Short mmCIF file of C-alpha atoms in Angstrom, two decimals:
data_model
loop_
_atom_site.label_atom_id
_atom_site.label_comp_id
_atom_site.label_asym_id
_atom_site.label_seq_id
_atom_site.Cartn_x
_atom_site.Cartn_y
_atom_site.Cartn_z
CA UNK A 1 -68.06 -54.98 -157.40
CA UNK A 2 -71.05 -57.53 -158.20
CA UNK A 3 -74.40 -56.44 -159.26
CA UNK A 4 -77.81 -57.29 -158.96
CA UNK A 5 -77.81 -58.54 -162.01
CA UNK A 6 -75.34 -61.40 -160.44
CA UNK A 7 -77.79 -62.89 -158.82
CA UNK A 8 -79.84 -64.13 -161.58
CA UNK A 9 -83.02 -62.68 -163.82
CA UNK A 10 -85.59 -64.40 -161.36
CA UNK A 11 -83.94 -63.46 -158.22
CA UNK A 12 -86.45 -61.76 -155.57
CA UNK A 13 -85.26 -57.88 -153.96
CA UNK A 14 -87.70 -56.56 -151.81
CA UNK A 15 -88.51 -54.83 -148.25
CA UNK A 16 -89.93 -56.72 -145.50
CA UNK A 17 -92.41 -54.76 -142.64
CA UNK A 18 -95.03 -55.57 -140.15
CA UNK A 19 -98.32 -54.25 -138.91
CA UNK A 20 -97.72 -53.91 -135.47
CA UNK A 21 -94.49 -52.22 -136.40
CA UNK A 22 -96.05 -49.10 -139.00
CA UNK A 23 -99.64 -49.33 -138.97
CA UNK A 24 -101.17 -47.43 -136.10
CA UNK A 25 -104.19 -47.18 -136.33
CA UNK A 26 -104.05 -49.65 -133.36
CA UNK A 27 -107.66 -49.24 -131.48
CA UNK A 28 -110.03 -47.31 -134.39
CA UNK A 29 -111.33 -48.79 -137.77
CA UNK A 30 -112.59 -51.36 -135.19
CA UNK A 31 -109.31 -53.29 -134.53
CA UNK A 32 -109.08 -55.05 -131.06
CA UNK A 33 -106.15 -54.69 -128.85
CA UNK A 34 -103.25 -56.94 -129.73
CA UNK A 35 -100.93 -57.96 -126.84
CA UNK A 36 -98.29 -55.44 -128.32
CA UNK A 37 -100.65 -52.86 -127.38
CA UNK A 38 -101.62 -53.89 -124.00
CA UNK A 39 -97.74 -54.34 -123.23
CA UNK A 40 -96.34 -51.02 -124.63
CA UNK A 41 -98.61 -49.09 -121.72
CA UNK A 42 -96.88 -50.99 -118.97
CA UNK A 43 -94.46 -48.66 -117.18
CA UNK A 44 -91.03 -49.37 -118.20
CA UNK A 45 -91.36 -52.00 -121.05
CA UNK A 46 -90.86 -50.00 -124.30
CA UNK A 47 -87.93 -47.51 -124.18
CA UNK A 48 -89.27 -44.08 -123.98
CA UNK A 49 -92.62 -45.07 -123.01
CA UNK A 50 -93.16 -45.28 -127.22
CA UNK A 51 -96.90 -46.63 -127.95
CA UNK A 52 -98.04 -47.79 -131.28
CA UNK A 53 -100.99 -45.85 -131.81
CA UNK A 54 -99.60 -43.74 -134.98
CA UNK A 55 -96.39 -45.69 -135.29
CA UNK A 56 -95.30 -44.65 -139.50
CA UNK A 57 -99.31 -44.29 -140.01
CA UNK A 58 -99.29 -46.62 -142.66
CA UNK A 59 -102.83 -47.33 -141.94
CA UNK A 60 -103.40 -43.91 -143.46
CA UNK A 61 -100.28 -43.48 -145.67
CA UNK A 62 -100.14 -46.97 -147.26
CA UNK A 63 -100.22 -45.97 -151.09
CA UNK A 64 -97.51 -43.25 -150.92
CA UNK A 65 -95.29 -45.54 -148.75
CA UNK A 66 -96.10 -48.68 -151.42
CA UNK A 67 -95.12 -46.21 -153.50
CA UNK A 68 -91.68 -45.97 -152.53
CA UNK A 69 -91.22 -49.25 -152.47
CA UNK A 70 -91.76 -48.84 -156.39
CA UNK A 71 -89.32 -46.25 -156.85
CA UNK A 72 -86.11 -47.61 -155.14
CA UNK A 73 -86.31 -50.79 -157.39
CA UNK A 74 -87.91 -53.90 -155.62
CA UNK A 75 -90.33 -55.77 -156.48
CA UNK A 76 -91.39 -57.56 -153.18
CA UNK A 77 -93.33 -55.68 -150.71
CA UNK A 78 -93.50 -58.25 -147.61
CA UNK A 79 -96.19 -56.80 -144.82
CA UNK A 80 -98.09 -58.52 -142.37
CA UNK A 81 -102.44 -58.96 -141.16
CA UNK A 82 -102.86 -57.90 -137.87
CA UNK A 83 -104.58 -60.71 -136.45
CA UNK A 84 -107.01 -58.38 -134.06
CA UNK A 85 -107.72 -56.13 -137.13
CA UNK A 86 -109.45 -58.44 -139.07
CA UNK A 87 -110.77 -60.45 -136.11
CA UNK A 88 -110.82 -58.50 -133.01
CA UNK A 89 -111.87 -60.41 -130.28
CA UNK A 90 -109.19 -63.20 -131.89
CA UNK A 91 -111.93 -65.54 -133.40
CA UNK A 92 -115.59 -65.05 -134.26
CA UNK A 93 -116.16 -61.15 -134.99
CA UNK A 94 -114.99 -60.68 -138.56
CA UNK A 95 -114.25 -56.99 -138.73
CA UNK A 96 -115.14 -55.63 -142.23
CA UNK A 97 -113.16 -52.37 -142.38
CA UNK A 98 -110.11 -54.57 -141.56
CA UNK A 99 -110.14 -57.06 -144.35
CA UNK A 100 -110.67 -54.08 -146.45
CA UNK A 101 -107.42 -52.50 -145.34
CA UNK A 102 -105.55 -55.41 -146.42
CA UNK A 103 -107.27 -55.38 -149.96
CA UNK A 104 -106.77 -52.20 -150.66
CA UNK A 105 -103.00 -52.90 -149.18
CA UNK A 106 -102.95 -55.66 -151.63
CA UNK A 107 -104.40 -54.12 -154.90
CA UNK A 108 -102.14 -51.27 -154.51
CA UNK A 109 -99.18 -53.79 -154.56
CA UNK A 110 -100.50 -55.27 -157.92
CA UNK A 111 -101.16 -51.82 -159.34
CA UNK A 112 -97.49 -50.98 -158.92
CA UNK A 113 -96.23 -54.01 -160.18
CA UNK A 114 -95.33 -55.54 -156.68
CA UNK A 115 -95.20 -58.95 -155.32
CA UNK A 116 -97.16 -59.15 -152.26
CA UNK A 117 -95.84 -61.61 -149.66
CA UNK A 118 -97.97 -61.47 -146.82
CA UNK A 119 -97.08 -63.05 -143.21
CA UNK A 120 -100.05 -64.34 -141.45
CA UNK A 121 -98.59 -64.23 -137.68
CA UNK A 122 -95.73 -61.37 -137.00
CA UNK A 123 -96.35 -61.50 -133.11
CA UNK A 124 -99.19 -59.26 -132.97
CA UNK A 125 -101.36 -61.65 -130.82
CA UNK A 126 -104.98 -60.47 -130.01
CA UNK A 127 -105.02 -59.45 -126.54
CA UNK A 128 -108.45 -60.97 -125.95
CA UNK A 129 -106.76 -64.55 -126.61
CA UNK A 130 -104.01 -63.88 -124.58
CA UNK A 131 -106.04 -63.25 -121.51
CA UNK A 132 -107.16 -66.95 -121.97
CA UNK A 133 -103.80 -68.14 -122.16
CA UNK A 134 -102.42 -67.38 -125.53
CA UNK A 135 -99.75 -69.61 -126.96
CA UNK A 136 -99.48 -71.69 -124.10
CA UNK A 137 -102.87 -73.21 -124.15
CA UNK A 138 -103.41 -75.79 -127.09
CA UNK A 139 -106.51 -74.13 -128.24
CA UNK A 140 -104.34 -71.17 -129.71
CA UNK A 141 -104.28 -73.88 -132.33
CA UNK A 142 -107.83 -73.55 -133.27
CA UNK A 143 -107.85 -70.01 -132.97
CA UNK A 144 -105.07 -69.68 -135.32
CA UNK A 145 -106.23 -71.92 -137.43
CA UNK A 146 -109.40 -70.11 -138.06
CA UNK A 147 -107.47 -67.05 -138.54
CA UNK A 148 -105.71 -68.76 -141.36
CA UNK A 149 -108.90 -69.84 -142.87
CA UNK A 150 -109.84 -66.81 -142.86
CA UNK A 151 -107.00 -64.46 -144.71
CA UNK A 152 -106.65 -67.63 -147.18
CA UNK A 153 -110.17 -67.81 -148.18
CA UNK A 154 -110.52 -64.06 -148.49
CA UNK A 155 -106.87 -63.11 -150.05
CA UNK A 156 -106.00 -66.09 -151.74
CA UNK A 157 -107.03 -65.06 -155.50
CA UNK A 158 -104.86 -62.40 -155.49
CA UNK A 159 -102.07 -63.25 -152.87
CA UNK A 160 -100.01 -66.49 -153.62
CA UNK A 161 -96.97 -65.47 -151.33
CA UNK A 162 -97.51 -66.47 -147.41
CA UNK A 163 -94.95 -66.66 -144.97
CA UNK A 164 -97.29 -68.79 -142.48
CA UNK A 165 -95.01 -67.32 -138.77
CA UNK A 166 -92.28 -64.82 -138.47
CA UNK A 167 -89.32 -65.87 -135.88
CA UNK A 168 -91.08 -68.39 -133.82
CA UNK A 169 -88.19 -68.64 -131.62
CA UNK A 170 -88.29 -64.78 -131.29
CA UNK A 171 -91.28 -64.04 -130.14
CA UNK A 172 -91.76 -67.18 -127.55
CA UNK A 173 -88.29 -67.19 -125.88
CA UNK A 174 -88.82 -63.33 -125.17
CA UNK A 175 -92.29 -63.10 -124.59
CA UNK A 176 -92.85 -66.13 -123.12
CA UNK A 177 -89.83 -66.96 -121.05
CA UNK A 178 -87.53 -63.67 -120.47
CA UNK A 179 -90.49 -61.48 -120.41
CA UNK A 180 -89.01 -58.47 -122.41
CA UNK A 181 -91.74 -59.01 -125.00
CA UNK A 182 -95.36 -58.90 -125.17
CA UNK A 183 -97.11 -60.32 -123.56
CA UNK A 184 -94.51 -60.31 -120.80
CA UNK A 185 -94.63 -63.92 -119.34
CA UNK A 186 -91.59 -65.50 -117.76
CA UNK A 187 -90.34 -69.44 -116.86
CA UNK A 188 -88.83 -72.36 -118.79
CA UNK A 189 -92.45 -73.42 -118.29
CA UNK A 190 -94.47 -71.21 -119.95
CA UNK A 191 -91.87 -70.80 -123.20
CA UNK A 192 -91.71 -74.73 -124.04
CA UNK A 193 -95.53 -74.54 -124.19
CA UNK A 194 -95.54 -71.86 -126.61
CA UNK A 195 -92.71 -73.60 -128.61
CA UNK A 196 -95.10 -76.56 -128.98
CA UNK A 197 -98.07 -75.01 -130.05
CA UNK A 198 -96.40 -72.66 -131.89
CA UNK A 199 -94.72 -75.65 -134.05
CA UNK A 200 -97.93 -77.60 -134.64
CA UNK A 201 -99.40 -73.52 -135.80
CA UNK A 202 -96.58 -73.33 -138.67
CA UNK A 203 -97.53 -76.66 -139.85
CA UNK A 204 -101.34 -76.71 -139.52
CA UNK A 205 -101.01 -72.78 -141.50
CA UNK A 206 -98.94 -74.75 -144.16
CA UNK A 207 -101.50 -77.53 -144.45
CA UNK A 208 -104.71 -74.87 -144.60
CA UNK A 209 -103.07 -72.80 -147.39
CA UNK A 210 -101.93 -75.61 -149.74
CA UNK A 211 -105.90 -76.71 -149.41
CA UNK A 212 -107.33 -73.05 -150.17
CA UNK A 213 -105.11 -71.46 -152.34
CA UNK A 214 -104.26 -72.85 -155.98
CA UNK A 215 -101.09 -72.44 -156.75
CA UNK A 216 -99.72 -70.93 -153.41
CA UNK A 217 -96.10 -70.31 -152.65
CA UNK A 218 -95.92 -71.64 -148.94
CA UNK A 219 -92.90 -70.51 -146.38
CA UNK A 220 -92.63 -69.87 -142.73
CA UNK A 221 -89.46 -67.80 -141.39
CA UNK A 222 -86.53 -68.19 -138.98
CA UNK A 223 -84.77 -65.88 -136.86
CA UNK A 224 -80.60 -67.55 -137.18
CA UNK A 225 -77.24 -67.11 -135.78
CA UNK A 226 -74.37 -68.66 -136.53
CA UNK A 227 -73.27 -69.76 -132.54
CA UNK A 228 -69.56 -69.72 -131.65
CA UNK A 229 -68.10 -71.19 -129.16
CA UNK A 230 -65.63 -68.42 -126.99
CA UNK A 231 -62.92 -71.05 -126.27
CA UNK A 232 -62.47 -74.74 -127.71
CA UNK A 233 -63.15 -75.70 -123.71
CA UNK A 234 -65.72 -79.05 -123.13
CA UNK A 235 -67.75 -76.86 -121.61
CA UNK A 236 -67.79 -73.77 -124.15
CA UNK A 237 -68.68 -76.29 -126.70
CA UNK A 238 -71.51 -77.83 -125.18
CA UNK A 239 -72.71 -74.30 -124.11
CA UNK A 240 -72.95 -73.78 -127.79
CA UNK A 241 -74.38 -76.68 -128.94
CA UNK A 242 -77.23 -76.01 -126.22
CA UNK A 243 -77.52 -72.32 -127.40
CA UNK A 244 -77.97 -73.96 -131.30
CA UNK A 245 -80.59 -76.47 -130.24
CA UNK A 246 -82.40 -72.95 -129.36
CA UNK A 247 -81.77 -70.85 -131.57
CA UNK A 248 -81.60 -72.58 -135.07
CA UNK A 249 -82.84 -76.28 -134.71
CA UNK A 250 -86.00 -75.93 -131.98
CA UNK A 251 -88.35 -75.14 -135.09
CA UNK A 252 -87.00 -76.09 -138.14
CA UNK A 253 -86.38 -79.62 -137.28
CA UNK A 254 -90.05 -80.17 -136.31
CA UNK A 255 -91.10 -78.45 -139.63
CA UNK A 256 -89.00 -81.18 -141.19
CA UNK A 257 -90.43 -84.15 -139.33
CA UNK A 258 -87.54 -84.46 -137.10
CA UNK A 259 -89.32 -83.26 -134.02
CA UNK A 260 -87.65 -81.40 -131.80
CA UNK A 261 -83.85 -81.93 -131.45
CA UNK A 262 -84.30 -83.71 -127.97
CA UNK A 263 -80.74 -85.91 -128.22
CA UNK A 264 -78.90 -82.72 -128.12
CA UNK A 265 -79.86 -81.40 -124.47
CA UNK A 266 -81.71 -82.93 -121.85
CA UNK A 267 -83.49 -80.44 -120.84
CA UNK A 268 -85.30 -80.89 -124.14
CA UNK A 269 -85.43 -84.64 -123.99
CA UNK A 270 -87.60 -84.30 -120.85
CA UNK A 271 -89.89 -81.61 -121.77
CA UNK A 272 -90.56 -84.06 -125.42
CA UNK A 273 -91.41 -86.90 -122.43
CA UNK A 274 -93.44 -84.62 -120.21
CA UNK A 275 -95.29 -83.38 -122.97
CA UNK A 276 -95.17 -86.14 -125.53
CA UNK A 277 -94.38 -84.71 -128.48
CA UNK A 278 -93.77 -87.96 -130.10
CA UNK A 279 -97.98 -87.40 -130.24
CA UNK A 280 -97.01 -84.59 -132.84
CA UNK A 281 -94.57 -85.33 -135.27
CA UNK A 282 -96.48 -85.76 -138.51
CA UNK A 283 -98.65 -82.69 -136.65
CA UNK A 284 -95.81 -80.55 -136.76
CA UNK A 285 -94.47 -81.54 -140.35
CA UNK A 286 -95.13 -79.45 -143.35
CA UNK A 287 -93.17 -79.45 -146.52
CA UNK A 288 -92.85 -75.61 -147.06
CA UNK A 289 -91.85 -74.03 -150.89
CA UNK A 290 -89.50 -72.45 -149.03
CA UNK A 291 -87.74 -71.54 -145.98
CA UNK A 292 -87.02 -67.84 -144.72
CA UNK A 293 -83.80 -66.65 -142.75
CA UNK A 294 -83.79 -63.32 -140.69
CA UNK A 295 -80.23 -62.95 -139.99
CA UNK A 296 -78.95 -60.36 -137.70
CA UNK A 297 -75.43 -61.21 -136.04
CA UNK A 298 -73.47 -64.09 -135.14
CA UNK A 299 -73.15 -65.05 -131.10
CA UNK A 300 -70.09 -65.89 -129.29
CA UNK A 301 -71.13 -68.29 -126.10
CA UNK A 302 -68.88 -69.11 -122.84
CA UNK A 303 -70.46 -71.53 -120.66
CA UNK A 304 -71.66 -70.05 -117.25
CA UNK A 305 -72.79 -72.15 -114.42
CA UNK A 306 -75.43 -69.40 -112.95
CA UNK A 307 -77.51 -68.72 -115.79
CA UNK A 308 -80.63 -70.98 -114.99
CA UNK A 309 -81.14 -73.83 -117.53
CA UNK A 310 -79.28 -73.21 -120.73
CA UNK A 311 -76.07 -72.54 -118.44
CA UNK A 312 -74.48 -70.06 -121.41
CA UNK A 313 -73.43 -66.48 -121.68
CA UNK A 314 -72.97 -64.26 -124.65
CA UNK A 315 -69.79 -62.96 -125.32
CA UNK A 316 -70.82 -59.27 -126.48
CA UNK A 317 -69.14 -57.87 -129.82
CA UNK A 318 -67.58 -54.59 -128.22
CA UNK A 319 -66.17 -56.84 -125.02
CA UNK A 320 -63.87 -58.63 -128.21
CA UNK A 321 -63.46 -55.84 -129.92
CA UNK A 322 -65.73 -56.30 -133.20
CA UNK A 323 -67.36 -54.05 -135.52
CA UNK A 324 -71.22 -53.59 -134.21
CA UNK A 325 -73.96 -51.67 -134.82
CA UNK A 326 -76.12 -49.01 -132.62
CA UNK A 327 -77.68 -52.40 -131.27
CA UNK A 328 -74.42 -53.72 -130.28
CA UNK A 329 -74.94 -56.56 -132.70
CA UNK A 330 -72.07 -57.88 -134.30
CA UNK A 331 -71.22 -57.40 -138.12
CA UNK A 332 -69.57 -60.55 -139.67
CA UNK A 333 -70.93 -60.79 -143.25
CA UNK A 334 -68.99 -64.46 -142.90
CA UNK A 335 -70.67 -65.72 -140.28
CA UNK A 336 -74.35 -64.61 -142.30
CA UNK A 337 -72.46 -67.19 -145.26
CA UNK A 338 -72.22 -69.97 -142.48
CA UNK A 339 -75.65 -69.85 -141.17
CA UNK A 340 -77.08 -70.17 -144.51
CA UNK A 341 -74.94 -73.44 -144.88
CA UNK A 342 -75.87 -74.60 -141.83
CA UNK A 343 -79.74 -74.49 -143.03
CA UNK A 344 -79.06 -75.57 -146.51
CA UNK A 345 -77.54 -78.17 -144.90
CA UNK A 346 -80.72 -80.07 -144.46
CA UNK A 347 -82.13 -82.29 -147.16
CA UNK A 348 -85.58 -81.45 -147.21
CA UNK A 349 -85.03 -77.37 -147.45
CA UNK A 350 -85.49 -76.84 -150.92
CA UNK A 351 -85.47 -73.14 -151.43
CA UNK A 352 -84.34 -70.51 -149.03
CA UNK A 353 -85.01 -66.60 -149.15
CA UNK A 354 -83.51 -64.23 -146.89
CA UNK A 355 -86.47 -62.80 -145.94
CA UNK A 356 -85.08 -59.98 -143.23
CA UNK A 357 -81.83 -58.63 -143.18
CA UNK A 358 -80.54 -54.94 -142.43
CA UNK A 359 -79.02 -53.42 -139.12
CA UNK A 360 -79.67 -49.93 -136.92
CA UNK A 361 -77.52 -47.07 -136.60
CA UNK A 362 -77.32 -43.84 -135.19
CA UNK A 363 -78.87 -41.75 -138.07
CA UNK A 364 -79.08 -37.91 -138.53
CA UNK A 365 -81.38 -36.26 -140.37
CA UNK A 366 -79.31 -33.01 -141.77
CA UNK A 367 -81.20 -30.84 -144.44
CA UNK A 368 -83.68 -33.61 -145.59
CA UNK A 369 -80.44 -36.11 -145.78
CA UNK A 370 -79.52 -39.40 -144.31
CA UNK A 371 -75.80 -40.46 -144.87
CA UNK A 372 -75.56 -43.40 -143.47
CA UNK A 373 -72.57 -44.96 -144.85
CA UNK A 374 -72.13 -47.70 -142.59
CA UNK A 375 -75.43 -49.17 -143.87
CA UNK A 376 -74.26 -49.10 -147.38
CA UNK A 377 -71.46 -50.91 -145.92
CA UNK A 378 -73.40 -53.35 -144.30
CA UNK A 379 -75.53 -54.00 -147.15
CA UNK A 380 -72.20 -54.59 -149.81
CA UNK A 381 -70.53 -56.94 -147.02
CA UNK A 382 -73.64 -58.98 -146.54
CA UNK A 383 -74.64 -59.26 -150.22
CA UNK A 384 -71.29 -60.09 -151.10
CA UNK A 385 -71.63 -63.24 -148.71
CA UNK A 386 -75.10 -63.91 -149.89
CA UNK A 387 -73.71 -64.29 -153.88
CA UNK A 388 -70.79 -66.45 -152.46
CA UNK A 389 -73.19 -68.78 -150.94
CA UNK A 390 -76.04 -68.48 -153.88
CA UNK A 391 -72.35 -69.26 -156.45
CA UNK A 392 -71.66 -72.44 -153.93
CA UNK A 393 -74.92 -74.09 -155.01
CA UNK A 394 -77.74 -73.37 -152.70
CA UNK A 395 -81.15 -72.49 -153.65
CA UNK A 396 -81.33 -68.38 -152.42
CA UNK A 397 -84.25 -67.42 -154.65
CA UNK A 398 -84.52 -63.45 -153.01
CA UNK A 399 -83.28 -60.86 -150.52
CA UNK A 400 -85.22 -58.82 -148.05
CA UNK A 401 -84.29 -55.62 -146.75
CA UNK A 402 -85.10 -54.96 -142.98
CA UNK A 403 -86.69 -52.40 -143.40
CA UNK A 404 -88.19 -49.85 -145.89
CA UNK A 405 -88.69 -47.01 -143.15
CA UNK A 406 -87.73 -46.67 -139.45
CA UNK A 407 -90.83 -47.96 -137.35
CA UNK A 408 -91.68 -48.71 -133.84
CA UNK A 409 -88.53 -51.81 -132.87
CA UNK A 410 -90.53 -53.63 -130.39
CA UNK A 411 -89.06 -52.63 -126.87
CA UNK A 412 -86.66 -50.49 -128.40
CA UNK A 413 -89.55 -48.55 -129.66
CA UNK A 414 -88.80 -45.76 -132.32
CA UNK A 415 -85.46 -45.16 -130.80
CA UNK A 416 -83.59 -48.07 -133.24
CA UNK A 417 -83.90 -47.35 -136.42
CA UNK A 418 -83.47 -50.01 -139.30
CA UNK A 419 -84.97 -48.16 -142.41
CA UNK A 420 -83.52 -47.40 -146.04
CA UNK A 421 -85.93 -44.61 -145.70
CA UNK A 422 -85.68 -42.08 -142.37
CA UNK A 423 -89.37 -41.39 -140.34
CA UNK A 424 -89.73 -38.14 -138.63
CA UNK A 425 -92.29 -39.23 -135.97
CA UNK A 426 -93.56 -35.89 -135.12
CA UNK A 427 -94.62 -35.42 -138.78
CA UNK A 428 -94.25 -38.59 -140.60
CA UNK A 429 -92.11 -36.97 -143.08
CA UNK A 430 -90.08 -39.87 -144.95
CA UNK A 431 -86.80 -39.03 -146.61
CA UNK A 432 -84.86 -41.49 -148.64
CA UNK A 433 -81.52 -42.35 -146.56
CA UNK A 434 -78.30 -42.45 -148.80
CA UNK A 435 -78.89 -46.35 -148.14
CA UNK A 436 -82.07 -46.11 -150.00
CA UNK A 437 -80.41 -43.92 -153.19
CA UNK A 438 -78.14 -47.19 -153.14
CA UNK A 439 -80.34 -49.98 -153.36
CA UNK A 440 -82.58 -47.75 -155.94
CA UNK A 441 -79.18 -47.74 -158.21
CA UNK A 442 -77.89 -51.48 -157.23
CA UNK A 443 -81.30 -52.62 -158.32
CA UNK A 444 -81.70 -50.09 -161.24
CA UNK A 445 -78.54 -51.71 -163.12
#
């Protein structure tokens, strides 16, 4: 069995959050509404009806939950701002009790001995700019830009770890074309929109933060999947290849000056004509410290004729009989190894940090215990991969868990839970799953 130690003196273990997610909190200390809000009180869009308004109450619970961060072992404590907290109308408006939040947040990281890495833009968009368009319109890039100013200028003595946007593929493609995320907009349309200024926002963050903070340590984060073709058919194949343009390639490729990978699919090649993106390039290019990977699970695609535009179909883990979690997402610890190749793959990445990785089951809370041996599992299998990969060469300078507690999973609200550490809702009691013991004693050897 390897140990932490494996993976070098300098290597990076921590637990990665976001605001939305645990805060609460989410319309007093005079935060505005962020579009997470607004969407979680439309009928029928969060399982449950779940709201955010306590979600884990780390608004009020933040040192005790820092905390425990402390005592399992890490040393990285990755959270997020909440755009609308510290500026609650989205520009303008600084709100005072917010940026105090995130210092006290941030001092009580140092005082423990924790690296903070702080993400600027976890999809928590202010509602207020949303109602004017929000990532479609170009002058989201403006607004976001002054929000970056902002957190930079006031956080940048003591923070020197930004992750500039979490999962820009995420948070466009299913709030901005399926509609199953805030803030619930649907068509091709509307998500290639997004995707541009949402390109040109991880760049222009990259380029404000080099200029305000000495010595910063700049990244921006992916969501990945390693996409499989069902059959070795033409038409499989190309399915696939569309599926990748998507899913890996539409963000980092722009990030690396390549634009967007238009030569791949057509329907890409028009929308870089329509809008021309050409216009953008060196816009959209930022040489980041690093680059982040949130992987989940590998996808199997068949091609299918009546899905509109991408004309591709997953192939679900159960339907081929693989192991899955409660989310139905496939575990294949190999498939984690050949995504990270995949990114490596490109010249200009120089460093890459897992910076999410974990998986949801159906935990029980018996007599204050969690044993939740499948996520030990998990964790060896995907570790194991991670020190084959780091062995082969490549640059993996730290490791993520997703994530320290259970929290509020988008539209799955607080019914999938992810955490090393079990929530009781009702009381926000935490209690350290057997997952958590195991990371406390991987990391305390």
């Amino acid at each position: 069995m390897f140990k932490a130690s494996d993976f070098g003196p300098d290597f990076l273990w921590g637990v990665a959050t976001a605001a939305a997610q645990i805060e609460g909190a989410s319309n007093t200390y005079g935060k505005g509404a962020s579009i997470w809000d607004t969407f979680a009180k439309r009928t029928g869009k969060i399982k449950k009806g779940h709201q955010l308004d306590v979600a884990c109450d780390f608004y009020h619970r933040y040192q005790e939950d820092i905390a425990l961060v402390k005592t399992l072992g890490f040393k990285v404590f990755r959270f997020s701002i909440s755009w609308s907290r510290v500026l609650p109308l989205g520009k303008g408006l600084v709100n005072e009790e917010g940026i105090r939040f995130y210092h006290n947040v941030i001092d009580e990281c140092l005082s423990q001995g924790l690296i903070p890495y702080v993400t600027l833009y976890h999809w928590d968009l202010p509602e207020t700019l949303s109602q004017l368009g929000g990532w479609t319109v170009f002058s989201i890039n403006a607004d976001f830009n002054e929000f970056v100013m902002l957190c930079a200028k006031t956080y940048g003595d003591k923070v020197k770890n930004w992750i500039v946007i979490n999962e820009p593929f995420g948070f466009t493609s299913l709030g901005y074309m399926l509609g199953v995320h805030a803030p619930g907009e649907t068509g091709l349309t509307n998500f290639l929109a997004a995707a541009q200024h949402t390109a040109i926002a991880q760049a222009d963050g990259g380029h404000i933060l080099r200029a305000e903070v000495p010595n910063a340590r700049i990244g921006t984060t992916f969501s990945c999947s390693e996409i499989i073709p069902y059959t070795t058919s033409a038409n499989d194949l190309l399915a696939a290849k569309r599926v990748d343009c998507l899913m890996n390639r539409l963000f980092i490729e722009p990030t690396l000056g390549m634009g967007f990978p238009t030569a791949d699919w057509d329907v890409l090649e028009k929308f870089a004509v329509s809008h021309s993106t050409w216009r953008h390039v060196k816009r959209m290019t930022f040489d980041f410290d690093f680059i982040g990977l949130q992987n989940y699970f590998p996808l199997v695609i068949r091609y299918n004729a009546f899905i509109p535009v991408v004309q591709a179909w997953e192939v679900k883990a159960k339907n081929r009989n693989k192991p899955h979690t409660a989310m139905g997402w496939e575990i294949n610890a190999d498939s984690f190894y050949n995504i990270i190749k995949q990114f490596a793959g490109y010249p200009k990445v120089k460093e890459i940090m897992i910076t999410e990785n974990g998986a949801a089951f159906n935990d029980k809370l018996t007599d204050g215990h969690v044993h939740d041996e499948d996520r030990i599992a998990f964790f060896k299998l995907y570790l194991e991969a991670l020190l084959k990969a780091k062995n082969d060469g490549i640059n993996i300078t730290g490791y993520m868990v997703w994530t320290l507690m259970d929290n509020f999973e988008w539209a799955e609200g607080y019914q999938a839970r992810f955490g090393i550490v079990h929530n009781d809702f009702k009381t926000q009691q935490r209690s350290i799953k057997d997952s958590g013991y195991w990371w406390q004693k991987f990391l305390g050897n």
